[in-house]
XYZ file of C-alpha atoms in Angstrom:
757
model
C 50.504 -76.340 -34.511
C 51.928 -78.630 -31.869
C 54.305 -77.966 -29.003
C 48.193 -82.806 -33.075
C 27.534 -83.430 -50.833
C 27.708 -79.997 -51.590
C 24.278 -79.194 -52.857
C 23.796 -79.202 -56.590
C 23.861 -75.660 -57.951
C 20.643 -73.950 -58.847
C 20.202 -73.774 -62.605
C 19.544 -70.086 -62.675
C 22.006 -67.816 -60.911
C 22.661 -64.612 -62.763
C 25.516 -63.942 -65.160
C 27.692 -62.539 -62.372
C 27.857 -66.166 -61.223
C 28.822 -67.309 -64.726
C 32.422 -68.454 -64.986
C 34.550 -69.297 -67.992
C 34.712 -72.838 -69.280
C 37.722 -74.816 -68.127
C 40.002 -76.424 -70.719
C 38.569 -79.805 -69.741
C 34.974 -78.683 -70.415
C 33.202 -79.540 -73.671
C 32.237 -76.695 -75.996
C 28.830 -78.182 -76.800
C 26.508 -80.951 -75.654
C 23.667 -82.425 -77.719
C 23.098 -79.244 -79.685
C 23.577 -76.868 -76.755
C 26.517 -74.486 -77.253
C 28.040 -74.047 -73.770
C 28.720 -70.421 -72.795
C 30.151 -70.869 -69.312
C 29.857 -72.580 -65.950
C 27.006 -71.791 -63.583
C 28.408 -73.990 -60.831
C 29.634 -77.405 -59.793
C 28.518 -79.787 -57.076
C 26.245 -82.660 -56.274
C 26.310 -85.064 -59.214
C 27.943 -82.807 -61.775
C 28.622 -79.469 -63.419
C 25.892 -77.054 -64.483
C 26.605 -75.038 -67.647
C 24.771 -72.183 -69.305
C 23.876 -73.450 -72.753
C 22.254 -71.953 -75.828
C 20.370 -73.723 -78.605
C 20.779 -72.911 -82.276
C 17.616 -70.794 -82.047
C 19.042 -68.714 -79.210
C 17.153 -70.215 -76.256
C 19.102 -70.439 -73.000
C 19.158 -73.525 -70.809
C 20.863 -74.792 -67.679
C 22.638 -77.990 -68.743
C 23.596 -80.380 -65.961
C 26.286 -82.923 -66.835
C 28.140 -85.494 -64.760
C 31.653 -84.406 -63.793
C 34.282 -85.128 -66.398
C 36.331 -86.910 -63.731
C 33.364 -89.079 -62.755
C 33.300 -91.271 -65.848
C 33.809 -94.362 -63.733
C 30.995 -93.310 -61.460
C 28.707 -92.639 -64.412
C 29.266 -96.202 -65.558
C 27.937 -97.573 -62.323
C 24.353 -98.745 -62.432
C 23.462 -97.049 -59.160
C 24.713 -93.667 -60.329
C 22.839 -93.879 -63.624
C 19.711 -94.966 -61.810
C 19.949 -91.898 -59.594
C 20.415 -89.555 -62.558
C 17.628 -91.247 -64.517
C 15.345 -90.880 -61.502
C 16.039 -87.141 -61.375
C 15.163 -86.752 -65.064
C 12.012 -88.837 -64.786
C 10.867 -87.008 -61.682
C 11.326 -83.585 -63.259
C 9.545 -84.646 -66.466
C 6.516 -85.909 -64.565
C 5.865 -82.514 -62.974
C 3.610 -80.187 -64.919
C 3.300 -76.750 -63.322
C 3.962 -73.168 -64.407
C 5.826 -72.771 -61.104
C 8.311 -75.631 -61.678
C 11.246 -75.280 -64.092
C 10.583 -77.630 -67.044
C 13.009 -80.135 -68.524
C 13.898 -79.226 -72.132
C 16.097 -82.212 -72.939
C 17.952 -85.117 -71.339
C 19.903 -88.298 -72.008
C 20.584 -90.389 -68.887
C 22.189 -93.095 -71.048
C 24.797 -90.880 -72.731
C 28.482 -91.557 -71.934
C 28.201 -88.482 -69.721
C 24.527 -88.252 -68.704
C 23.022 -84.786 -69.083
C 19.786 -82.910 -68.459
C 18.750 -79.437 -69.625
C 16.136 -77.229 -67.984
C 14.817 -73.797 -68.861
C 17.148 -71.037 -67.659
C 15.727 -68.494 -65.183
C 17.926 -65.364 -64.978
C 16.680 -64.378 -61.550
C 18.293 -64.879 -58.136
C 17.379 -67.665 -55.790
C 15.265 -66.815 -52.757
C 18.373 -67.334 -50.634
C 20.371 -64.850 -52.726
C 17.583 -62.267 -52.676
C 16.998 -62.413 -48.917
C 20.732 -62.482 -48.226
C 21.310 -59.372 -50.340
C 18.136 -57.363 -49.674
C 16.597 -58.728 -46.484
C 13.196 -60.318 -45.747
C 10.337 -60.031 -48.210
C 7.150 -58.082 -47.401
C 4.011 -60.027 -46.556
C 2.437 -59.836 -50.028
C 5.621 -61.123 -51.627
C 5.696 -64.004 -49.168
C 2.078 -64.866 -49.908
C 2.645 -64.875 -53.679
C 5.822 -66.875 -53.242
C 4.182 -69.405 -50.932
C 1.106 -69.790 -53.101
C 3.140 -70.484 -56.229
C 5.550 -72.890 -54.547
C 2.609 -74.667 -52.893
C 0.984 -75.097 -56.306
C 4.254 -76.459 -57.691
C 4.427 -78.927 -54.802
C 0.828 -79.922 -55.384
C 1.815 -80.847 -58.944
C 4.864 -82.706 -57.642
C 2.714 -84.696 -55.225
C 0.059 -85.329 -57.878
C 2.823 -86.938 -59.969
C 3.489 -89.319 -57.085
C 6.770 -87.635 -56.107
C 8.195 -86.131 -52.926
C 10.671 -83.333 -53.663
C 12.551 -83.706 -50.326
C 14.756 -80.597 -50.726
C 12.534 -77.508 -50.701
C 14.897 -74.723 -49.607
C 15.736 -71.092 -50.518
C 18.414 -72.153 -52.998
C 15.888 -74.260 -54.906
C 13.379 -71.456 -55.493
C 14.269 -68.956 -58.236
C 12.608 -65.551 -58.457
C 11.389 -64.234 -61.813
C 9.243 -61.233 -62.680
C 6.278 -63.479 -63.398
C 6.618 -65.546 -60.230
C 8.895 -68.029 -58.483
C 10.088 -71.367 -59.872
C 10.789 -74.575 -57.981
C 13.898 -76.386 -59.220
C 16.219 -79.345 -58.584
C 14.658 -82.784 -58.364
C 18.046 -84.380 -57.705
C 16.870 -86.196 -54.570
C 13.165 -86.379 -55.372
C 11.652 -89.794 -54.838
C 8.477 -91.478 -55.959
C 6.048 -92.259 -53.167
C 6.750 -95.766 -51.940
C 9.904 -96.113 -54.031
C 12.790 -98.057 -52.542
C 15.616 -95.659 -51.697
C 18.918 -95.954 -53.497
C 20.645 -94.581 -50.407
C 21.124 -96.102 -46.990
C 18.005 -96.105 -44.869
C 19.774 -94.306 -42.022
C 21.116 -91.490 -44.215
C 19.727 -87.980 -43.710
C 18.866 -86.635 -47.181
C 18.134 -82.976 -47.807
C 19.245 -79.629 -46.397
C 19.409 -79.268 -42.568
C 17.281 -76.368 -41.389
C 14.678 -77.124 -44.077
C 14.028 -80.772 -43.242
C 10.977 -82.294 -41.613
C 11.527 -84.179 -38.326
C 10.981 -87.492 -40.111
C 13.800 -86.578 -42.512
C 16.057 -85.373 -39.703
C 15.648 -88.750 -37.989
C 16.006 -90.633 -41.302
C 12.628 -92.361 -40.854
C 12.407 -93.283 -44.535
C 9.022 -94.981 -44.239
C 7.446 -91.770 -42.865
C 8.783 -89.385 -45.535
C 5.947 -88.335 -47.816
C 4.309 -85.177 -49.203
C 3.899 -83.805 -45.668
C 7.709 -83.498 -45.448
C 7.627 -81.031 -48.351
C 4.899 -79.041 -46.593
C 7.080 -78.796 -43.475
C 9.937 -77.506 -45.659
C 7.516 -75.028 -47.250
C 6.706 -73.725 -43.776
C 10.432 -73.247 -43.149
C 10.712 -71.497 -46.505
C 7.875 -69.073 -45.712
C 9.375 -68.269 -42.306
C 12.776 -67.655 -43.889
C 11.333 -65.412 -46.602
C 9.410 -63.314 -44.078
C 12.043 -63.036 -41.323
C 15.358 -63.481 -43.120
C 16.454 -66.412 -40.950
C 15.786 -70.169 -40.846
C 13.201 -71.012 -38.169
C 15.473 -73.570 -36.485
C 18.604 -71.436 -36.558
C 21.942 -72.148 -38.169
C 25.111 -73.950 -37.175
C 26.346 -77.478 -36.777
C 24.465 -80.287 -38.510
C 23.654 -82.222 -35.352
C 22.407 -79.070 -33.627
C 20.042 -78.276 -36.515
C 18.696 -81.806 -36.652
C 18.132 -81.872 -32.880
C 16.250 -78.557 -32.910
C 14.120 -79.640 -35.864
C 12.961 -82.734 -33.996
C 12.622 -81.332 -30.466
C 12.420 -77.511 -30.455
C 9.675 -75.126 -31.464
C 10.402 -72.930 -34.461
C 11.530 -69.336 -33.923
C 8.806 -67.376 -35.707
C 9.460 -63.966 -34.130
C 8.812 -61.256 -36.716
C 6.531 -63.374 -38.907
C 3.486 -61.338 -40.021
C 0.499 -62.221 -37.845
C -1.762 -63.276 -40.766
C 0.792 -65.936 -41.740
C 1.565 -67.190 -38.253
C -1.204 -69.789 -37.901
C -0.596 -71.355 -41.308
C 3.178 -71.570 -40.870
C 2.772 -73.144 -37.432
C 0.509 -75.818 -38.913
C 3.039 -76.509 -41.678
C 5.711 -76.953 -38.991
C 3.775 -79.462 -36.916
C 6.039 -82.272 -35.703
C 3.382 -84.852 -36.594
C 3.109 -85.218 -40.396
C -0.599 -86.002 -40.093
C -1.243 -82.597 -38.482
C 0.116 -80.615 -41.441
C -2.068 -79.245 -44.241
C -1.626 -80.499 -47.790
C 0.132 -78.415 -50.425
C -3.259 -77.754 -52.028
C -4.587 -76.464 -48.698
C -1.620 -74.121 -48.318
C -2.114 -72.779 -51.840
C -5.805 -72.158 -51.170
C -5.089 -70.272 -47.926
C -2.484 -68.026 -49.536
C -5.098 -66.185 -51.570
C -2.943 -63.617 -53.376
C -3.417 -63.684 -57.122
C -0.643 -65.035 -59.311
C 1.691 -62.207 -60.386
C 1.127 -62.636 -64.115
C 3.589 -60.646 -66.206
C 4.034 -57.843 -63.653
C 6.988 -57.612 -61.308
C 5.186 -55.675 -58.571
C 4.974 -58.768 -56.382
C 8.656 -58.292 -55.486
C 10.475 -55.416 -53.750
C 12.221 -52.949 -56.059
C 15.814 -54.045 -55.201
C 15.009 -57.652 -56.131
C 13.364 -56.539 -59.373
C 16.482 -54.498 -60.154
C 18.628 -57.610 -59.672
C 16.433 -59.600 -62.044
C 16.511 -56.774 -64.590
C 20.305 -56.533 -64.420
C 20.715 -60.257 -64.919
C 18.238 -60.326 -67.766
C 20.000 -57.405 -69.455
C 23.342 -59.146 -69.086
C 21.956 -62.046 -71.085
C 21.964 -59.712 -74.090
C 25.734 -59.294 -73.696
C 26.457 -63.012 -73.930
C 28.706 -64.011 -76.836
C 27.342 -64.925 -80.218
C 27.310 -68.548 -81.303
C 30.255 -69.386 -83.505
C 30.851 -72.671 -85.205
C 33.427 -74.876 -83.535
C 35.747 -76.484 -86.042
C 36.887 -80.051 -85.367
C 40.000 -80.079 -83.223
C 39.389 -76.587 -81.833
C 40.585 -76.141 -78.279
C 37.474 -76.507 -76.072
C 38.728 -73.508 -74.085
C 38.695 -71.286 -77.187
C 36.490 -68.181 -76.901
C 32.976 -67.826 -78.164
C 33.311 -64.067 -78.229
C 34.251 -61.256 -75.897
C 32.146 -59.982 -73.053
C 32.471 -58.372 -69.639
C 31.660 -61.748 -68.084
C 35.326 -62.717 -68.088
C 35.175 -65.207 -70.973
C 38.408 -66.231 -72.656
C 39.794 -63.764 -75.183
C 42.358 -63.963 -77.958
C 44.978 -61.314 -78.504
C 48.155 -61.007 -80.632
C 47.784 -64.622 -81.711
C 48.261 -66.022 -78.167
C 45.468 -67.535 -76.093
C 44.811 -65.865 -72.742
C 43.751 -68.869 -70.713
C 40.972 -68.796 -68.159
C 42.205 -68.930 -64.590
C 41.863 -72.052 -62.512
C 43.534 -75.365 -61.898
C 42.648 -76.771 -65.310
C 44.008 -73.789 -67.234
C 47.218 -73.775 -65.211
C 47.732 -77.476 -65.839
C 47.132 -76.932 -69.571
C 49.767 -74.191 -69.655
C 52.291 -76.479 -68.053
C 51.434 -79.410 -70.316
C 52.408 -77.279 -73.316
C 55.695 -75.952 -72.003
C 57.631 -78.435 -74.130
C 55.759 -77.516 -77.279
C 53.588 -80.620 -77.094
C 49.833 -80.600 -77.625
C 49.135 -79.569 -81.195
C 52.794 -80.012 -82.216
C 52.978 -76.407 -83.430
C 52.679 -74.239 -80.339
C 56.097 -72.921 -79.293
C 57.089 -73.576 -75.690
C 56.326 -70.487 -73.566
C 59.069 -69.062 -71.414
C 59.029 -70.351 -67.822
C 57.052 -68.155 -65.465
C 59.352 -65.833 -63.561
C 56.929 -64.934 -60.766
C 54.578 -67.058 -58.702
C 52.381 -65.963 -55.831
C 50.967 -66.881 -52.463
C 47.593 -65.320 -51.722
C 46.066 -63.973 -48.541
C 42.283 -63.955 -48.103
C 41.613 -62.036 -44.898
C 39.358 -59.576 -43.127
C 41.421 -56.382 -43.404
C 38.677 -53.804 -42.867
C 35.832 -55.565 -41.054
C 35.062 -56.844 -37.553
C 38.122 -59.140 -37.378
C 40.565 -56.755 -39.034
C 43.017 -56.924 -36.109
C 43.509 -60.638 -36.782
C 43.395 -60.245 -40.558
C 46.092 -57.584 -40.614
C 48.289 -59.694 -38.342
C 47.869 -62.603 -40.761
C 48.785 -60.446 -43.751
C 51.924 -59.165 -42.001
C 53.055 -62.673 -41.128
C 52.539 -63.823 -44.709
C 54.373 -60.792 -46.116
C 57.382 -61.389 -43.886
C 57.528 -65.017 -45.043
C 57.414 -64.047 -48.734
C 60.085 -61.373 -48.236
C 62.241 -63.929 -46.416
C 61.856 -66.386 -49.313
C 62.887 -63.822 -51.907
C 65.848 -62.734 -49.802
C 67.143 -66.265 -49.275
C 66.442 -67.393 -52.857
C 67.726 -64.323 -54.674
C 68.903 -65.315 -58.160
C 66.756 -68.468 -58.279
C 64.542 -69.291 -61.318
C 61.519 -67.424 -59.947
C 60.488 -64.883 -57.347
C 57.453 -64.961 -55.105
C 54.753 -62.316 -54.725
C 52.073 -61.820 -52.085
C 48.604 -61.134 -53.477
C 46.008 -59.961 -50.980
C 42.209 -59.921 -51.157
C 40.120 -58.264 -48.428
C 36.836 -60.085 -47.741
C 35.891 -57.381 -45.182
C 34.493 -60.038 -42.889
C 31.364 -60.065 -45.050
C 30.179 -63.475 -46.226
C 28.113 -61.937 -49.045
C 31.274 -60.707 -50.765
C 33.625 -63.485 -49.663
C 33.229 -65.637 -52.768
C 34.088 -62.742 -55.072
C 37.063 -61.857 -52.867
C 38.268 -65.460 -53.097
C 37.913 -65.568 -56.877
C 40.148 -62.527 -57.200
C 42.885 -64.900 -56.018
C 41.836 -68.253 -57.490
C 41.298 -66.726 -60.947
C 44.942 -65.601 -60.974
C 46.959 -68.494 -62.476
C 50.119 -67.376 -60.644
C 48.573 -68.066 -57.208
C 49.613 -71.517 -56.001
C 48.197 -71.475 -52.456
C 46.272 -69.080 -50.206
C 46.471 -68.239 -46.503
C 43.016 -67.636 -45.040
C 40.288 -67.039 -44.199
C 40.131 -65.026 -40.985
C 36.636 -66.160 -39.974
C 34.397 -69.208 -40.303
C 31.513 -67.544 -42.139
C 33.555 -65.927 -44.878
C 35.574 -69.115 -45.307
C 32.552 -71.334 -45.853
C 31.147 -68.826 -48.350
C 34.477 -68.631 -50.210
C 35.272 -72.347 -50.209
C 33.686 -73.175 -53.615
C 36.190 -70.923 -55.382
C 39.109 -72.915 -54.008
C 37.453 -76.286 -54.649
C 36.733 -75.411 -58.267
C 40.194 -73.974 -58.978
C 42.155 -76.619 -57.090
C 43.965 -74.030 -54.949
C 44.977 -75.128 -51.420
C 43.596 -72.961 -48.612
C 45.544 -72.884 -45.326
C 43.868 -71.314 -42.311
C 45.363 -70.200 -39.010
C 42.114 -69.004 -37.402
C 38.989 -70.668 -38.862
C 37.938 -73.705 -36.823
C 34.515 -74.608 -38.238
C 34.399 -78.383 -38.689
C 32.913 -78.320 -42.212
C 36.140 -76.942 -43.689
C 37.582 -80.438 -43.506
C 34.704 -82.678 -42.393
C 32.194 -82.960 -45.268
C 30.028 -85.729 -43.866
C 29.658 -89.404 -44.710
C 27.995 -88.748 -48.055
C 30.058 -85.713 -49.010
C 33.320 -85.566 -50.963
C 36.596 -85.862 -49.098
C 38.423 -82.636 -48.331
C 41.213 -81.960 -50.818
C 41.265 -78.183 -50.426
C 41.740 -76.992 -46.828
C 44.655 -77.430 -44.446
C 43.580 -76.285 -41.005
C 46.573 -75.181 -38.922
C 44.316 -74.682 -35.878
C 42.151 -77.157 -33.979
C 38.527 -77.510 -34.991
C 36.128 -75.795 -32.601
C 35.089 -79.218 -31.340
C 38.646 -80.174 -30.383
C 39.279 -76.688 -28.970
C 36.232 -77.224 -26.716
C 37.680 -80.533 -25.522
C 41.065 -78.917 -24.814
C 39.253 -76.147 -22.948
C 37.450 -78.700 -20.762
C 40.674 -80.589 -20.067
C 42.376 -77.324 -19.090
C 39.847 -76.843 -16.304
C 40.795 -80.234 -14.845
C 44.293 -78.902 -14.083
C 42.777 -76.883 -11.247
C 41.958 -78.307 -7.820
C 38.386 -78.680 -6.595
C 36.720 -78.741 -10.025
C 33.748 -81.022 -9.545
C 30.733 -79.329 -11.125
C 31.653 -77.156 -14.136
C 28.923 -74.907 -15.461
C 28.980 -74.745 -19.292
C 27.006 -71.986 -20.977
C 26.302 -71.953 -24.705
C 25.055 -68.647 -26.050
C 23.890 -68.599 -29.635
C 25.210 -65.339 -31.101
C 27.580 -67.414 -33.252
C 25.602 -70.623 -33.103
C 27.947 -72.936 -34.990
C 30.938 -71.865 -32.875
C 29.081 -72.152 -29.559
C 27.527 -75.515 -30.388
C 30.815 -77.046 -31.490
C 32.617 -75.744 -28.404
C 29.916 -77.161 -26.154
C 30.012 -80.504 -27.975
C 33.776 -80.653 -27.496
C 33.478 -79.691 -23.835
C 30.839 -82.375 -23.322
C 33.230 -84.946 -24.796
C 36.142 -83.626 -22.724
C 34.254 -83.785 -19.445
C 32.968 -87.258 -20.223
C 36.596 -88.336 -20.638
C 37.398 -86.681 -17.313
C 34.520 -88.397 -15.506
C 32.801 -85.081 -14.643
C 29.128 -84.186 -15.044
C 28.755 -80.495 -15.941
C 25.678 -78.335 -15.604
C 24.774 -77.159 -19.135
C 22.762 -74.066 -20.029
C 21.794 -72.664 -23.454
C 20.651 -69.054 -23.923
C 19.724 -66.973 -27.006
C 22.336 -64.637 -28.397
C 20.122 -61.690 -27.593
C 20.017 -62.509 -23.855
C 21.404 -59.729 -21.642
C 20.318 -60.625 -18.098
C 23.409 -62.648 -17.257
C 23.053 -61.977 -13.546
C 19.888 -64.094 -13.424
C 21.231 -66.720 -15.830
C 24.485 -67.225 -13.959
C 22.778 -66.958 -10.588
C 20.704 -70.004 -11.526
C 23.854 -71.859 -12.563
C 25.540 -71.025 -9.248
C 22.439 -72.226 -7.404
C 22.722 -75.505 -9.360
C 26.163 -76.078 -7.806
C 28.500 -74.627 -10.442
C 32.064 -74.346 -9.124
C 33.827 -73.485 -12.419
C 32.361 -71.406 -15.240
C 32.965 -72.204 -18.951
C 31.700 -69.652 -21.480
C 31.055 -71.015 -24.987
C 30.201 -67.844 -26.831
C 31.503 -64.585 -28.250
C 33.322 -61.660 -26.657
C 30.344 -59.347 -26.069
C 28.477 -61.940 -23.998
C 31.658 -62.997 -22.179
C 31.946 -59.379 -21.027
C 28.372 -59.559 -19.686
C 29.185 -62.847 -17.949
C 32.393 -61.468 -16.411
C 30.574 -58.488 -14.935
C 27.692 -60.643 -13.675
C 30.006 -63.164 -11.984
C 31.889 -60.326 -10.298
C 28.629 -58.834 -9.084
C 27.470 -62.215 -7.770
C 30.710 -62.731 -5.848
C 31.535 -65.960 -7.702
C 34.977 -67.185 -6.617
C 35.399 -70.179 -8.939
C 37.609 -70.267 -12.014
C 36.279 -68.805 -15.264
C 37.247 -70.149 -18.706
C 36.489 -69.247 -22.299
C 37.839 -69.793 -25.821
C 39.040 -68.434 -29.123
C 36.236 -66.010 -30.011
C 36.746 -64.114 -26.745
C 40.551 -64.052 -26.754
C 42.004 -60.658 -27.674
C 42.738 -57.243 -26.250
C 39.108 -56.109 -26.595
C 37.897 -58.527 -23.910
C 40.261 -57.076 -21.315
C 39.468 -53.507 -22.384
C 35.682 -53.998 -22.311
C 35.417 -56.176 -19.196
C 37.967 -54.133 -17.234
C 38.563 -55.387 -13.719
C 35.975 -58.142 -14.221
C 38.343 -59.847 -16.703
C 41.024 -60.334 -14.056
C 41.755 -63.988 -13.359
C 39.929 -65.401 -16.404
C 41.550 -68.296 -18.264
C 41.416 -68.208 -22.059
C 42.281 -70.921 -24.569
C 43.389 -69.769 -28.015
C 45.116 -71.333 -31.054
C 47.996 -68.818 -30.981
C 51.132 -68.035 -28.996
C 52.454 -64.599 -28.073
C 55.871 -64.486 -29.825
C 57.342 -62.072 -27.278
C 56.367 -64.282 -24.336
C 57.511 -67.391 -26.207
C 60.922 -65.822 -26.845
C 61.284 -65.202 -23.097
C 59.868 -68.569 -21.958
C 62.579 -70.411 -19.976
C 60.848 -73.724 -20.733
C 61.920 -73.409 -24.369
C 65.333 -74.510 -25.622
C 67.826 -71.698 -26.094
C 67.958 -72.294 -29.860
C 64.163 -72.119 -30.110
C 64.060 -68.906 -28.069
C 66.646 -67.352 -30.377
C 64.618 -68.366 -33.453
C 61.548 -66.662 -32.040
C 63.512 -63.594 -30.948
C 64.928 -63.225 -34.463
C 61.369 -63.244 -35.811
C 60.313 -60.609 -33.251
C 63.290 -58.427 -34.213
C 62.534 -58.746 -37.945
C 58.919 -57.756 -37.322
C 59.940 -54.751 -35.235
C 62.342 -53.619 -37.941
C 59.714 -54.033 -40.688
C 56.645 -52.660 -38.893
C 57.919 -50.792 -35.837
C 56.001 -52.942 -33.339
C 56.119 -56.364 -31.742
C 54.164 -59.019 -33.698
C 50.508 -59.370 -32.753
C 48.694 -62.638 -32.111
C 48.260 -64.736 -35.294
C 51.280 -63.111 -36.987
C 53.728 -65.864 -36.053
C 51.402 -68.682 -37.042
C 50.740 -67.069 -40.428
C 54.486 -66.598 -40.939
C 54.996 -70.299 -40.185
C 52.252 -71.564 -42.486
C 53.430 -69.501 -45.458
C 56.963 -70.751 -44.770
C 55.551 -74.279 -44.958
C 54.272 -73.390 -48.440
C 57.562 -71.824 -49.526
C 59.515 -74.856 -48.313
C 57.311 -77.006 -50.570
C 57.835 -74.602 -53.478
C 61.591 -74.842 -53.074
C 61.494 -78.638 -53.138
C 58.900 -78.788 -55.922
C 60.690 -76.337 -58.225
C 63.688 -78.673 -58.353
C 61.490 -81.352 -59.948
C 60.203 -79.327 -62.893
C 57.518 -76.768 -63.766
C 55.245 -75.696 -60.922
C 51.509 -76.400 -61.090
C 48.621 -76.458 -58.660
C 48.042 -80.113 -59.389
C 48.828 -82.212 -56.341
C 49.632 -79.166 -54.212
C 47.137 -79.923 -51.425
C 48.295 -83.516 -51.007
C 51.962 -82.492 -51.061
C 51.397 -79.797 -48.450
C 49.279 -82.105 -46.315
C 52.096 -84.649 -46.207
C 54.715 -82.124 -45.077
C 55.847 -81.457 -41.537
C 57.293 -78.095 -40.619
C 58.944 -76.587 -37.573
C 58.456 -72.845 -37.342
C 58.889 -70.068 -34.828
C 55.604 -70.913 -33.107
C 56.098 -74.692 -33.007
C 55.604 -77.728 -35.201
C 52.973 -78.322 -37.875
C 51.710 -81.613 -39.287
C 48.355 -82.647 -40.726
C 46.271 -85.803 -40.666
C 44.688 -87.450 -43.713
C 41.710 -85.071 -43.561
C 43.848 -81.931 -43.556
C 43.363 -81.246 -39.836
C 46.174 -80.223 -37.519
C 47.822 -83.093 -35.679
C 48.551 -82.473 -32.018
C 47.064 -79.981 -29.582
C 47.436 -76.508 -31.066
C 45.524 -74.811 -28.220
C 47.320 -72.629 -25.693
C 46.341 -71.407 -22.262
C 46.472 -67.833 -20.935
C 45.365 -66.109 -17.760
C 44.495 -62.448 -17.331
C 46.894 -60.973 -14.792
C 47.203 -57.262 -14.039
C 45.214 -56.376 -17.161
C 47.274 -58.466 -19.605
C 47.460 -62.039 -20.893
C 50.035 -64.233 -19.179
C 51.057 -67.197 -21.342
C 50.834 -70.482 -19.398
C 51.718 -73.031 -22.094
C 50.004 -75.658 -24.223
C 46.597 -76.961 -23.192
C 46.604 -80.612 -22.040
C 46.018 -83.347 -24.605
C 43.940 -85.329 -22.085
C 42.213 -84.650 -18.763
C 44.466 -84.308 -15.742
C 44.601 -87.492 -13.698
C 45.569 -85.636 -10.542
C 44.909 -82.204 -9.117
C 48.412 -80.726 -8.904
C 47.290 -77.262 -7.906
C 46.537 -74.179 -9.927
C 48.558 -73.744 -13.108
């Protein structure tokens, strides 16, 4: 708004992760009947396959739309290397290869299917493992790594998602980036390969010549710490922050059982030569192998494995596929959401491919016999929001804005060929259920675009559903950079349109806002790590902003659990701080506000999006008075009364305020107007697109990205990456216990000191 490689899926998630085949998917590959999709990412799609004798396998195939890539020698070499690496490993604790053909038109590889959760899934759902479980886990994975290293290979991506849990022990999977010792890399020498947070320092610094078996041992140490504590030892958040901590900081091992502490610390030594070998680790984790018993795992994890194993019995039978049969045709009915036939008409699986297939047959083309279906009379815009969790105030405001926009569309376009519905899915602010909440929308073929998510965490967790289905996702509140910035080696964003600044840019706008004030010479910038990715990105943006302004701030980083803000801020004042910038969440901003009041600090105090809201004023009380806050939203009531706006613009906003009052009985809350605008951007595209022929999801993201739109809250346009063009950050000050709207944040540092805004 302006006044500016996903990891390859683990070949063993349970059936609840199994999704129906898309119309573009094959029905069988090299004797494996394909039952559904386990996931997509990295180099291809992973299917659940079954042999003629009933054995299940995870079948990894290059993407259907990557045929050109598969023809490239480099790509085939990479796939062939993965197959060869996996075949050279002989260990009961590594998933074996059961078949492969790197030279097929679409290269494929099959591995044994493990119906248990990954370590990451298990810890995320049930919490840290007890010490014995960690010892069994570590011993088995260490033995698998010993076999990997004995085969002359370095795995290079040992992480919770690449360890599957079965009743008879864990399994190490995914040799997609494994590399033979001494082998020349197929990737650039300065490219970081692996998963941040589970990389050795030599990997984090891309020192290719130093990456050997010891790097896997470092990752194993990270894995053991994660399993025992439930958190990565170097935290979470932005990529550059994780890499920096891995190289320079000590691991956070609080809560690790004392008997494991010494071994894990040795595994996490910065110097590769100081780490034990995988064989040494296996010998020191002396628990016996679990055998056929499941008592090495906590009961809730065993129950998950049992449920997934039982669900395998409900998979469809294998039916012969006649030549010319639609590859999306069913293989039987089941509660897994496979395609079903009824009354002679195919009920197509949801998703971009199925929707495109429906539209391709509207004219009766295809098999030459299918009658043209009647045009769809109702389409939908979805809302994925936190309606009952920690950010429900924002989520409900977003839903109301979207609903008003849909009602406006139907009112204006009454009698047109179709009507529009609003379909809402509550993610509850819980990342563990966000993907399922997203799929409730993306699996509905009537949904053409979705407003959401409310928060960063739920959005990142839900993103795969939108990428797989080809449904555009437009956010008015999530600023995490990875929604649109996938990295040099990752795929380009073709899914998200971010109608708010990234946290990095918001941090820069925040820094530039402080330069509007006189006598700002030594800002104090505090990063607290409750929401690490948000705080780090804000600090990085502020660092950039102050560098542009020619100022040298005093930076301080504190743990999220810190409470003694009087001492922390007292040290910053002693260091010469004349302006305070808080890069953290609301609860710690309240502590900072009270501490600064108690210390008699008279300088200006600034903070950002995750503090902005009525709760900060309520909780900080008098200590909030005078604070400046930057947020990606405008108060519609204050905008309607702003004399700086043109009369026509003020009337437009006032009409929106009046409509909201009539519909809901109150003035619109923050985020309502922006959500109303963004959904109106979608409906304006629908109106134009419907005049050209049948609606489909295909091309929707690119068409929306190319649009410009003027709404009640301002103008919207997007750059080639899907990020908002322009500023999109607005400045408020707390006056008399309320937010006073000051206007848009500056797009560059102030060149003069004109006095307080």
